[in-house]
Amino acid sequence: MSAENTMDQVHQLEHHYDPEGSKTGMWLFLFTELLLFGGLFLIYAVYRSMDAEAFHHAAGELNKALGSINTVVLLTSSLTMVLSINALRRGTIGRCLALLGSTLALSCVFLVIKFFEWRAKYHHEIFPGMEHLHSLPNGEAVFFNLYFMMTGLHGIHVVIGMIVMLVMAAKIRAGKITSARPDALEYTGLYWHLVDLIWVFLLPLFYLTN
Amino acid sequence: MAGPDGGAPAFGTTGSYLDTFPGSQGAWGWLTTVDHKKIGLMYASAMFTFFLVGMALGLLIRLELLNPGTQFIGPRAYNSVFTLHGVIMIFLFIVPGIPAILGNFILPLQLGADDVAFPRLNLLSWYVYMVGAVMAIVSLFTNGGTPDTGWTFYAPYAVTTDTNVSMAVMAAFVLGFSSILTGMNFITTIHRLRAPGMGFFRMPLFCWGLYATAWIQIIATPVVGITLVLLFLERVLGIGFFDPSRGGDPILYQHLFWIYSHPVVYVMILPAMGIISEILPAFSRRTIFGYKAIAISSMAIAGVGYLVWGHHMLTAGMSDTARWVFSLLTFFVAIPTGVKIFNWLATLYRGSIEVRVPLLWAMGWIFLFSIGGLTGLAQGALATDIHLHDTAYIVGHFHYTMFGGAAVGLFAGMHFWFPKIYGRMYNEKRATWAFGLFMVGFNMTYFSLLVIGLMGMPRRYQDYLPQYHTGHAISTVGSWVMVSGILLMFFNLWRGYRNGKIAGDNPWGATTLEWKTTSPPPLLNFATPPTVTTGPYDFTEILEKGHDPEARS
């Protein structure tokens, strides 16, 4: 048997091109992501029902304007994502890359705004592990801890999404993702919409509850 | 064998997957393979190593409990030993065990596919598993040493203990990822890669078991993942979700933990039930009784099993409404389980039964699991549970279900598919002896625990009152008998692998697709992709034409 045969084998396994199957896998993955956040939503629900007043009061500390701007930014980034996929399907690679770039830029804006929000809280010593936070009434401390856990986990997802987008951009440039085989970018889009969707729930739960 | 066009056969459709060719030699070839069969064997070698370590720890626990008072393990070290035993056995062996080892190897073969849907993701799952396993092992020796919380990591103690719980829970988190990836892979494989003609209700029941399992893996694991991360952050940052002094609730941790960890006992047991459903028809030459009932009951167990987690906290101070609802739901789970047991027994009725080693293990499984299941109902009942909670009875019960159920199912499957995996047969006489020793030892070990638990012996105690001495002594002696059976079994399988006699392609006369290819299967599983025209357990052909166990194609 020659080395050619091994390549054959790899080829055979790769050959298994099944977009329907990959999409099934991707949806299942998104489902697990939702459940990952689900645990936190559950904790939120329990503690809010135990001490709604403290949650109400603590929510007033968050900056509604910044939260709203960030929502617009993230929703717009989802739009550019869809347009980018559409451009790829039509084979207009330059347009696709430009739109993907804007999605990336918008997600950067999101993170920067988020950073300033977190930093302001940090200066007020409302941050996990800091004494002042511990000295707050119990319900409020739980609220802020949940705020940092949930927006933090969401932020990690944004960062992962950005890394994936960079990889996608490189692959599109290299001609590995094309209008004939756009699946990978579509899955990135699905993931990005999930990140978006979770934020749509985080906004009212944290910023708008008072 | 000639290829489909009469020329040379296509690569990967002849010979054995164990043959070496360029790019597949040595350790590197194994570590980079995307072949589901080899990945299954890689899981097997890692998991059986962990199993033997966990077993040695179990032996130590039993030895310490041989007599009252301290023998050679002090109280604090004892806490670490049983935690270690639990963590290794649960997270590294039983939970991933059957799906990762036999599921990986057998599922694509039974479906008539050449691999799982995502072969490279499959290899990634193995690496993620190994990273988690290494983290678990490192956590034992670093930063405060072996956790002493029990495998459940209950808050608040898990938050305050100075042992290395932080790393251990992150290890469990990583292992969970491996489990999720395997689950995704299997669901997609079952949806997309069934052979032409194989509708969902023509799938072998082992595939149904894996299908139900994979759904639980996907639905339940992320919840425990985030819970363990929060426990970790609670230790590092003091976020206080499970700390009453900061407005948290430790019972909430228990809820979140069991939302995963109860369904996960069905991850352990459903594939084992699938294996039993494969073995019984093969050795009674009858189609399985109530195929659809068994298939659907797997899904029913997965569904109802998701809703019963509260029965772990019946004495933890939940509301009375929650208690009776969880108790009732717990009784409901017993129904699909009972459906399966009766269908299996009905399969044997008027079959032409051939008593071979896999059938012995399957019958042993039914016996042990029935005890495990019925003793579980006593704990699901609210009144009796107040007496039984946190006693050795619980330890006896879950060893009957997890060890007697999940692990014995794996042993049964190993004996059933061994000739397919290696193309060789083990010594059946020695295997029978190993089975006998195991069964005697198992029941001595764990039945005594049921008895002394009823008498009031608490679980997780290093010392005990003299009235429990007899029970503990019987249990410890039993553990020696059981372990000698297990060691004999492994030795026998090892000998079979080295120089057992060559087995035919279908030594048992079974009917599912994996028996229609050669033993061991070629790299791409089938010379020609199979098509399916009947249900999975159609013995008409074998009964009419007879069956030659030596036959090889």
PDB file of N, CA and C in Angstrom, chain B residues 238-317:
ATOM      1  N   GLY B 238     -15.777  34.642  45.021  1.00  0.00           N
ATOM      2  CA  GLY B 238     -16.799  34.817  46.049  1.00  0.00           C
ATOM      3  C   GLY B 238     -18.069  35.445  45.520  1.00  0.00           C
ATOM      4  N   ILE B 239     -18.611  34.966  44.389  1.00  0.00           N
ATOM      5  CA  ILE B 239     -19.800  35.590  43.816  1.00  0.00           C
ATOM      6  C   ILE B 239     -21.061  35.291  44.630  1.00  0.00           C
ATOM      7  N   GLY B 240     -20.979  34.265  45.504  1.00  0.00           N
ATOM      8  CA  GLY B 240     -22.034  34.113  46.508  1.00  0.00           C
ATOM      9  C   GLY B 240     -23.366  33.551  46.059  1.00  0.00           C
ATOM     10  N   PHE B 241     -23.435  32.916  44.868  1.00  0.00           N
ATOM     11  CA  PHE B 241     -24.729  32.366  44.440  1.00  0.00           C
ATOM     12  C   PHE B 241     -25.200  31.223  45.331  1.00  0.00           C
ATOM     13  N   PHE B 242     -24.254  30.532  45.959  1.00  0.00           N
ATOM     14  CA  PHE B 242     -24.642  29.372  46.766  1.00  0.00           C
ATOM     15  C   PHE B 242     -24.284  29.581  48.238  1.00  0.00           C
ATOM     16  N   ASP B 243     -24.064  30.855  48.606  1.00  0.00           N
ATOM     17  CA  ASP B 243     -23.617  31.165  49.961  1.00  0.00           C
ATOM     18  C   ASP B 243     -24.705  31.963  50.672  1.00  0.00           C
ATOM     19  N   PRO B 244     -25.371  31.377  51.684  1.00  0.00           N
ATOM     20  CA  PRO B 244     -26.498  32.039  52.334  1.00  0.00           C
ATOM     21  C   PRO B 244     -26.112  33.400  52.924  1.00  0.00           C
ATOM     22  N   SER B 245     -24.873  33.549  53.382  1.00  0.00           N
ATOM     23  CA  SER B 245     -24.505  34.824  53.996  1.00  0.00           C
ATOM     24  C   SER B 245     -24.442  35.930  52.951  1.00  0.00           C
ATOM     25  N   ARG B 246     -24.451  35.600  51.685  1.00  0.00           N
ATOM     26  CA  ARG B 246     -24.441  36.618  50.634  1.00  0.00           C
ATOM     27  C   ARG B 246     -25.709  36.572  49.788  1.00  0.00           C
ATOM     28  N   GLY B 247     -26.732  35.991  50.344  1.00  0.00           N
ATOM     29  CA  GLY B 247     -28.004  35.991  49.641  1.00  0.00           C
ATOM     30  C   GLY B 247     -28.196  34.792  48.727  1.00  0.00           C
ATOM     31  N   GLY B 248     -27.222  33.878  48.705  1.00  0.00           N
ATOM     32  CA  GLY B 248     -27.337  32.700  47.853  1.00  0.00           C
ATOM     33  C   GLY B 248     -28.040  31.564  48.565  1.00  0.00           C
ATOM     34  N   ASP B 249     -28.211  30.449  47.848  1.00  0.00           N
ATOM     35  CA  ASP B 249     -28.930  29.316  48.411  1.00  0.00           C
ATOM     36  C   ASP B 249     -28.219  28.022  48.037  1.00  0.00           C
ATOM     37  N   PRO B 250     -27.662  27.297  49.000  1.00  0.00           N
ATOM     38  CA  PRO B 250     -26.941  26.051  48.671  1.00  0.00           C
ATOM     39  C   PRO B 250     -27.845  25.006  48.024  1.00  0.00           C
ATOM     40  N   ILE B 251     -29.149  25.038  48.394  1.00  0.00           N
ATOM     41  CA  ILE B 251     -30.062  24.044  47.815  1.00  0.00           C
ATOM     42  C   ILE B 251     -30.171  24.264  46.299  1.00  0.00           C
ATOM     43  N   LEU B 252     -30.038  25.531  45.887  1.00  0.00           N
ATOM     44  CA  LEU B 252     -30.095  25.819  44.449  1.00  0.00           C
ATOM     45  C   LEU B 252     -28.956  25.098  43.732  1.00  0.00           C
ATOM     46  N   TYR B 253     -27.794  25.039  44.371  1.00  0.00           N
ATOM     47  CA  TYR B 253     -26.706  24.269  43.775  1.00  0.00           C
ATOM     48  C   TYR B 253     -27.143  22.824  43.579  1.00  0.00           C
ATOM     49  N   GLN B 254     -27.770  22.264  44.632  1.00  0.00           N
ATOM     50  CA  GLN B 254     -28.192  20.856  44.513  1.00  0.00           C
ATOM     51  C   GLN B 254     -29.167  20.672  43.356  1.00  0.00           C
ATOM     52  N   HIS B 255     -30.099  21.630  43.238  1.00  0.00           N
ATOM     53  CA  HIS B 255     -31.048  21.536  42.119  1.00  0.00           C
ATOM     54  C   HIS B 255     -30.302  21.540  40.782  1.00  0.00           C
ATOM     55  N   LEU B 256     -29.440  22.528  40.601  1.00  0.00           N
ATOM     56  CA  LEU B 256     -28.742  22.648  39.312  1.00  0.00           C
ATOM     57  C   LEU B 256     -27.871  21.437  39.062  1.00  0.00           C
ATOM     58  N   PHE B 257     -27.241  20.944  40.125  1.00  0.00           N
ATOM     59  CA  PHE B 257     -26.383  19.776  39.957  1.00  0.00           C
ATOM     60  C   PHE B 257     -27.204  18.565  39.518  1.00  0.00           C
ATOM     61  N   TRP B 258     -28.330  18.342  40.162  1.00  0.00           N
ATOM     62  CA  TRP B 258     -29.097  17.131  39.844  1.00  0.00           C
ATOM     63  C   TRP B 258     -29.924  17.282  38.574  1.00  0.00           C
ATOM     64  N   ILE B 259     -30.178  18.519  38.134  1.00  0.00           N
ATOM     65  CA  ILE B 259     -30.857  18.682  36.844  1.00  0.00           C
ATOM     66  C   ILE B 259     -30.031  17.991  35.764  1.00  0.00           C
ATOM     67  N   TYR B 260     -28.709  18.025  35.950  1.00  0.00           N
ATOM     68  CA  TYR B 260     -27.856  17.256  35.042  1.00  0.00           C
ATOM     69  C   TYR B 260     -27.658  15.836  35.540  1.00  0.00           C
ATOM     70  N   SER B 261     -27.312  15.738  36.805  1.00  0.00           N
ATOM     71  CA  SER B 261     -26.735  14.471  37.261  1.00  0.00           C
ATOM     72  C   SER B 261     -27.765  13.393  37.442  1.00  0.00           C
ATOM     73  N   HIS B 262     -29.049  13.785  37.532  1.00  0.00           N
ATOM     74  CA  HIS B 262     -29.998  12.682  37.478  1.00  0.00           C
ATOM     75  C   HIS B 262     -30.194  12.172  36.048  1.00  0.00           C
ATOM     76  N   PRO B 263     -30.492  13.050  35.082  1.00  0.00           N
ATOM     77  CA  PRO B 263     -30.593  12.525  33.711  1.00  0.00           C
ATOM     78  C   PRO B 263     -29.356  11.723  33.309  1.00  0.00           C
ATOM     79  N   VAL B 264     -28.208  12.111  33.864  1.00  0.00           N
ATOM     80  CA  VAL B 264     -27.004  11.438  33.419  1.00  0.00           C
ATOM     81  C   VAL B 264     -26.955   9.985  33.879  1.00  0.00           C
ATOM     82  N   VAL B 265     -27.708   9.602  34.920  1.00  0.00           N
ATOM     83  CA  VAL B 265     -27.714   8.170  35.229  1.00  0.00           C
ATOM     84  C   VAL B 265     -28.391   7.406  34.086  1.00  0.00           C
ATOM     85  N   TYR B 266     -29.258   8.105  33.329  1.00  0.00           N
ATOM     86  CA  TYR B 266     -29.833   7.429  32.149  1.00  0.00           C
ATOM     87  C   TYR B 266     -28.859   7.419  30.990  1.00  0.00           C
ATOM     88  N   VAL B 267     -27.923   8.392  30.986  1.00  0.00           N
ATOM     89  CA  VAL B 267     -26.822   8.293  30.021  1.00  0.00           C
ATOM     90  C   VAL B 267     -26.035   7.011  30.286  1.00  0.00           C
ATOM     91  N   MET B 268     -25.907   6.678  31.568  1.00  0.00           N
ATOM     92  CA  MET B 268     -25.162   5.466  31.890  1.00  0.00           C
ATOM     93  C   MET B 268     -25.956   4.214  31.524  1.00  0.00           C
ATOM     94  N   ILE B 269     -27.285   4.261  31.771  1.00  0.00           N
ATOM     95  CA  ILE B 269     -28.030   3.001  31.717  1.00  0.00           C
ATOM     96  C   ILE B 269     -28.661   2.738  30.349  1.00  0.00           C
ATOM     97  N   LEU B 270     -29.063   3.777  29.603  1.00  0.00           N
ATOM     98  CA  LEU B 270     -29.788   3.525  28.352  1.00  0.00           C
ATOM     99  C   LEU B 270     -28.962   2.748  27.325  1.00  0.00           C
ATOM    100  N   PRO B 271     -27.677   3.097  27.122  1.00  0.00           N
ATOM    101  CA  PRO B 271     -26.916   2.288  26.169  1.00  0.00           C
ATOM    102  C   PRO B 271     -26.745   0.850  26.652  1.00  0.00           C
ATOM    103  N   ALA B 272     -26.649   0.678  27.978  1.00  0.00           N
ATOM    104  CA  ALA B 272     -26.543  -0.697  28.499  1.00  0.00           C
ATOM    105  C   ALA B 272     -27.815  -1.467  28.175  1.00  0.00           C
ATOM    106  N   MET B 273     -28.974  -0.808  28.312  1.00  0.00           N
ATOM    107  CA  MET B 273     -30.233  -1.464  27.960  1.00  0.00           C
ATOM    108  C   MET B 273     -30.241  -1.818  26.473  1.00  0.00           C
ATOM    109  N   GLY B 274     -29.646  -0.926  25.674  1.00  0.00           N
ATOM    110  CA  GLY B 274     -29.553  -1.217  24.244  1.00  0.00           C
ATOM    111  C   GLY B 274     -28.749  -2.482  23.989  1.00  0.00           C
ATOM    112  N   ILE B 275     -27.658  -2.627  24.716  1.00  0.00           N
ATOM    113  CA  ILE B 275     -26.812  -3.814  24.527  1.00  0.00           C
ATOM    114  C   ILE B 275     -27.595  -5.079  24.865  1.00  0.00           C
ATOM    115  N   ILE B 276     -28.338  -5.035  25.979  1.00  0.00           N
ATOM    116  CA  ILE B 276     -29.131  -6.207  26.364  1.00  0.00           C
ATOM    117  C   ILE B 276     -30.135  -6.531  25.253  1.00  0.00           C
ATOM    118  N   SER B 277     -30.719  -5.487  24.667  1.00  0.00           N
ATOM    119  CA  SER B 277     -31.699  -5.704  23.594  1.00  0.00           C
ATOM    120  C   SER B 277     -31.054  -6.302  22.339  1.00  0.00           C
ATOM    121  N   GLU B 278     -29.753  -6.150  22.186  1.00  0.00           N
ATOM    122  CA  GLU B 278     -29.067  -6.796  21.058  1.00  0.00           C
ATOM    123  C   GLU B 278     -28.783  -8.268  21.366  1.00  0.00           C
ATOM    124  N   ILE B 279     -28.356  -8.509  22.609  1.00  0.00           N
ATOM    125  CA  ILE B 279     -27.870  -9.859  22.945  1.00  0.00           C
ATOM    126  C   ILE B 279     -29.016 -10.863  23.015  1.00  0.00           C
ATOM    127  N   LEU B 280     -30.146 -10.452  23.630  1.00  0.00           N
ATOM    128  CA  LEU B 280     -31.209 -11.436  23.844  1.00  0.00           C
ATOM    129  C   LEU B 280     -31.751 -12.045  22.554  1.00  0.00           C
ATOM    130  N   PRO B 281     -32.083 -11.241  21.529  1.00  0.00           N
ATOM    131  CA  PRO B 281     -32.563 -11.890  20.294  1.00  0.00           C
ATOM    132  C   PRO B 281     -31.505 -12.782  19.659  1.00  0.00           C
ATOM    133  N   ALA B 282     -30.231 -12.353  19.715  1.00  0.00           N
ATOM    134  CA  ALA B 282     -29.189 -13.134  19.050  1.00  0.00           C
ATOM    135  C   ALA B 282     -29.080 -14.537  19.638  1.00  0.00           C
ATOM    136  N   PHE B 283     -29.292 -14.676  20.939  1.00  0.00           N
ATOM    137  CA  PHE B 283     -29.091 -15.990  21.559  1.00  0.00           C
ATOM    138  C   PHE B 283     -30.393 -16.730  21.807  1.00  0.00           C
ATOM    139  N   SER B 284     -31.530 -16.133  21.407  1.00  0.00           N
ATOM    140  CA  SER B 284     -32.750 -16.934  21.482  1.00  0.00           C
ATOM    141  C   SER B 284     -33.354 -17.109  20.097  1.00  0.00           C
ATOM    142  N   ARG B 285     -32.625 -16.622  19.078  1.00  0.00           N
ATOM    143  CA  ARG B 285     -33.051 -16.804  17.683  1.00  0.00           C
ATOM    144  C   ARG B 285     -34.490 -16.375  17.465  1.00  0.00           C
ATOM    145  N   ARG B 286     -34.848 -15.270  18.126  1.00  0.00           N
ATOM    146  CA  ARG B 286     -36.204 -14.765  17.939  1.00  0.00           C
ATOM    147  C   ARG B 286     -36.117 -13.276  17.782  1.00  0.00           C
ATOM    148  N   THR B 287     -37.000 -12.730  16.989  1.00  0.00           N
ATOM    149  CA  THR B 287     -37.027 -11.279  16.933  1.00  0.00           C
ATOM    150  C   THR B 287     -37.436 -10.755  18.294  1.00  0.00           C
ATOM    151  N   ILE B 288     -36.972  -9.559  18.617  1.00  0.00           N
ATOM    152  CA  ILE B 288     -37.241  -9.042  19.962  1.00  0.00           C
ATOM    153  C   ILE B 288     -38.725  -8.823  20.132  1.00  0.00           C
ATOM    154  N   PHE B 289     -39.219  -9.142  21.312  1.00  0.00           N
ATOM    155  CA  PHE B 289     -40.635  -8.950  21.594  1.00  0.00           C
ATOM    156  C   PHE B 289     -40.883  -7.473  21.849  1.00  0.00           C
ATOM    157  N   GLY B 290     -41.835  -6.866  21.148  1.00  0.00           N
ATOM    158  CA  GLY B 290     -42.203  -5.472  21.395  1.00  0.00           C
ATOM    159  C   GLY B 290     -41.119  -4.498  21.014  1.00  0.00           C
ATOM    160  N   TYR B 291     -40.633  -4.604  19.782  1.00  0.00           N
ATOM    161  CA  TYR B 291     -39.550  -3.723  19.335  1.00  0.00           C
ATOM    162  C   TYR B 291     -39.885  -2.254  19.563  1.00  0.00           C
ATOM    163  N   LYS B 292     -41.065  -1.843  19.080  1.00  0.00           N
ATOM    164  CA  LYS B 292     -41.402  -0.418  19.183  1.00  0.00           C
ATOM    165  C   LYS B 292     -41.534   0.018  20.634  1.00  0.00           C
ATOM    166  N   ALA B 293     -42.079  -0.867  21.454  1.00  0.00           N
ATOM    167  CA  ALA B 293     -42.238  -0.507  22.867  1.00  0.00           C
ATOM    168  C   ALA B 293     -40.871  -0.256  23.492  1.00  0.00           C
ATOM    169  N   ILE B 294     -39.883  -1.084  23.144  1.00  0.00           N
ATOM    170  CA  ILE B 294     -38.554  -0.896  23.719  1.00  0.00           C
ATOM    171  C   ILE B 294     -37.931   0.385  23.201  1.00  0.00           C
ATOM    172  N   ALA B 295     -38.070   0.615  21.890  1.00  0.00           N
ATOM    173  CA  ALA B 295     -37.475   1.820  21.311  1.00  0.00           C
ATOM    174  C   ALA B 295     -38.077   3.066  21.937  1.00  0.00           C
ATOM    175  N   ILE B 296     -39.421   3.088  22.020  1.00  0.00           N
ATOM    176  CA  ILE B 296     -40.073   4.286  22.540  1.00  0.00           C
ATOM    177  C   ILE B 296     -39.821   4.426  24.034  1.00  0.00           C
ATOM    178  N   SER B 297     -39.732   3.292  24.748  1.00  0.00           N
ATOM    179  CA  SER B 297     -39.503   3.415  26.186  1.00  0.00           C
ATOM    180  C   SER B 297     -38.137   4.033  26.469  1.00  0.00           C
ATOM    181  N   SER B 298     -37.161   3.834  25.553  1.00  0.00           N
ATOM    182  CA  SER B 298     -35.874   4.504  25.750  1.00  0.00           C
ATOM    183  C   SER B 298     -36.053   6.010  25.733  1.00  0.00           C
ATOM    184  N   MET B 299     -36.839   6.479  24.741  1.00  0.00           N
ATOM    185  CA  MET B 299     -37.070   7.911  24.659  1.00  0.00           C
ATOM    186  C   MET B 299     -37.900   8.390  25.857  1.00  0.00           C
ATOM    187  N   ALA B 300     -38.827   7.541  26.297  1.00  0.00           N
ATOM    188  CA  ALA B 300     -39.673   7.929  27.437  1.00  0.00           C
ATOM    189  C   ALA B 300     -38.816   8.048  28.699  1.00  0.00           C
ATOM    190  N   ILE B 301     -37.893   7.116  28.882  1.00  0.00           N
ATOM    191  CA  ILE B 301     -37.024   7.197  30.055  1.00  0.00           C
ATOM    192  C   ILE B 301     -36.213   8.489  29.992  1.00  0.00           C
ATOM    193  N   ALA B 302     -35.694   8.790  28.799  1.00  0.00           N
ATOM    194  CA  ALA B 302     -34.909  10.013  28.657  1.00  0.00           C
ATOM    195  C   ALA B 302     -35.758  11.232  28.978  1.00  0.00           C
ATOM    196  N   GLY B 303     -37.013  11.235  28.504  1.00  0.00           N
ATOM    197  CA  GLY B 303     -37.874  12.392  28.720  1.00  0.00           C
ATOM    198  C   GLY B 303     -38.298  12.536  30.165  1.00  0.00           C
ATOM    199  N   VAL B 304     -38.887  11.473  30.736  1.00  0.00           N
ATOM    200  CA  VAL B 304     -39.360  11.564  32.120  1.00  0.00           C
ATOM    201  C   VAL B 304     -38.174  11.700  33.073  1.00  0.00           C
ATOM    202  N   GLY B 305     -37.065  11.011  32.721  1.00  0.00           N
ATOM    203  CA  GLY B 305     -35.888  11.054  33.589  1.00  0.00           C
ATOM    204  C   GLY B 305     -35.326  12.453  33.756  1.00  0.00           C
ATOM    205  N   TYR B 306     -35.692  13.340  32.841  1.00  0.00           N
ATOM    206  CA  TYR B 306     -35.207  14.713  32.940  1.00  0.00           C
ATOM    207  C   TYR B 306     -35.932  15.469  34.052  1.00  0.00           C
ATOM    208  N   LEU B 307     -37.069  14.928  34.491  1.00  0.00           N
ATOM    209  CA  LEU B 307     -37.942  15.695  35.380  1.00  0.00           C
ATOM    210  C   LEU B 307     -37.989  15.152  36.806  1.00  0.00           C
ATOM    211  N   VAL B 308     -37.072  14.287  37.155  1.00  0.00           N
ATOM    212  CA  VAL B 308     -37.191  13.638  38.464  1.00  0.00           C
ATOM    213  C   VAL B 308     -36.072  14.018  39.427  1.00  0.00           C
ATOM    214  N   TRP B 309     -35.232  15.010  39.037  1.00  0.00           N
ATOM    215  CA  TRP B 309     -34.010  15.246  39.801  1.00  0.00           C
ATOM    216  C   TRP B 309     -34.262  15.539  41.281  1.00  0.00           C
ATOM    217  N   GLY B 310     -35.444  16.123  41.579  1.00  0.00           N
ATOM    218  CA  GLY B 310     -35.722  16.527  42.951  1.00  0.00           C
ATOM    219  C   GLY B 310     -35.701  15.380  43.949  1.00  0.00           C
ATOM    220  N   HIS B 311     -35.808  14.115  43.472  1.00  0.00           N
ATOM    221  CA  HIS B 311     -35.845  13.028  44.447  1.00  0.00           C
ATOM    222  C   HIS B 311     -34.507  12.840  45.165  1.00  0.00           C
ATOM    223  N   HIS B 312     -33.477  13.549  44.692  1.00  0.00           N
ATOM    224  CA  HIS B 312     -32.217  13.504  45.443  1.00  0.00           C
ATOM    225  C   HIS B 312     -32.268  14.425  46.649  1.00  0.00           C
ATOM    226  N   MET B 313     -33.316  15.264  46.710  1.00  0.00           N
ATOM    227  CA  MET B 313     -33.375  16.281  47.762  1.00  0.00           C
ATOM    228  C   MET B 313     -34.655  16.162  48.557  1.00  0.00           C
ATOM    229  N   LEU B 314     -35.223  14.935  48.589  1.00  0.00           N
ATOM    230  CA  LEU B 314     -36.502  14.771  49.275  1.00  0.00           C
ATOM    231  C   LEU B 314     -36.388  15.126  50.749  1.00  0.00           C
ATOM    232  N   THR B 315     -35.183  15.002  51.316  1.00  0.00           N
ATOM    233  CA  THR B 315     -35.033  15.326  52.737  1.00  0.00           C
ATOM    234  C   THR B 315     -34.297  16.649  52.931  1.00  0.00           C
ATOM    235  N   ALA B 316     -34.103  17.419  51.837  1.00  0.00           N
ATOM    236  CA  ALA B 316     -33.290  18.627  51.948  1.00  0.00           C
ATOM    237  C   ALA B 316     -34.108  19.857  52.291  1.00  0.00           C
ATOM    238  N   GLY B 317     -35.411  19.708  52.460  1.00  0.00           N
ATOM    239  CA  GLY B 317     -36.211  20.856  52.861  1.00  0.00           C
ATOM    240  C   GLY B 317     -36.963  21.520  51.722  1.00  0.00           C
TER     241      GLY B 317
END
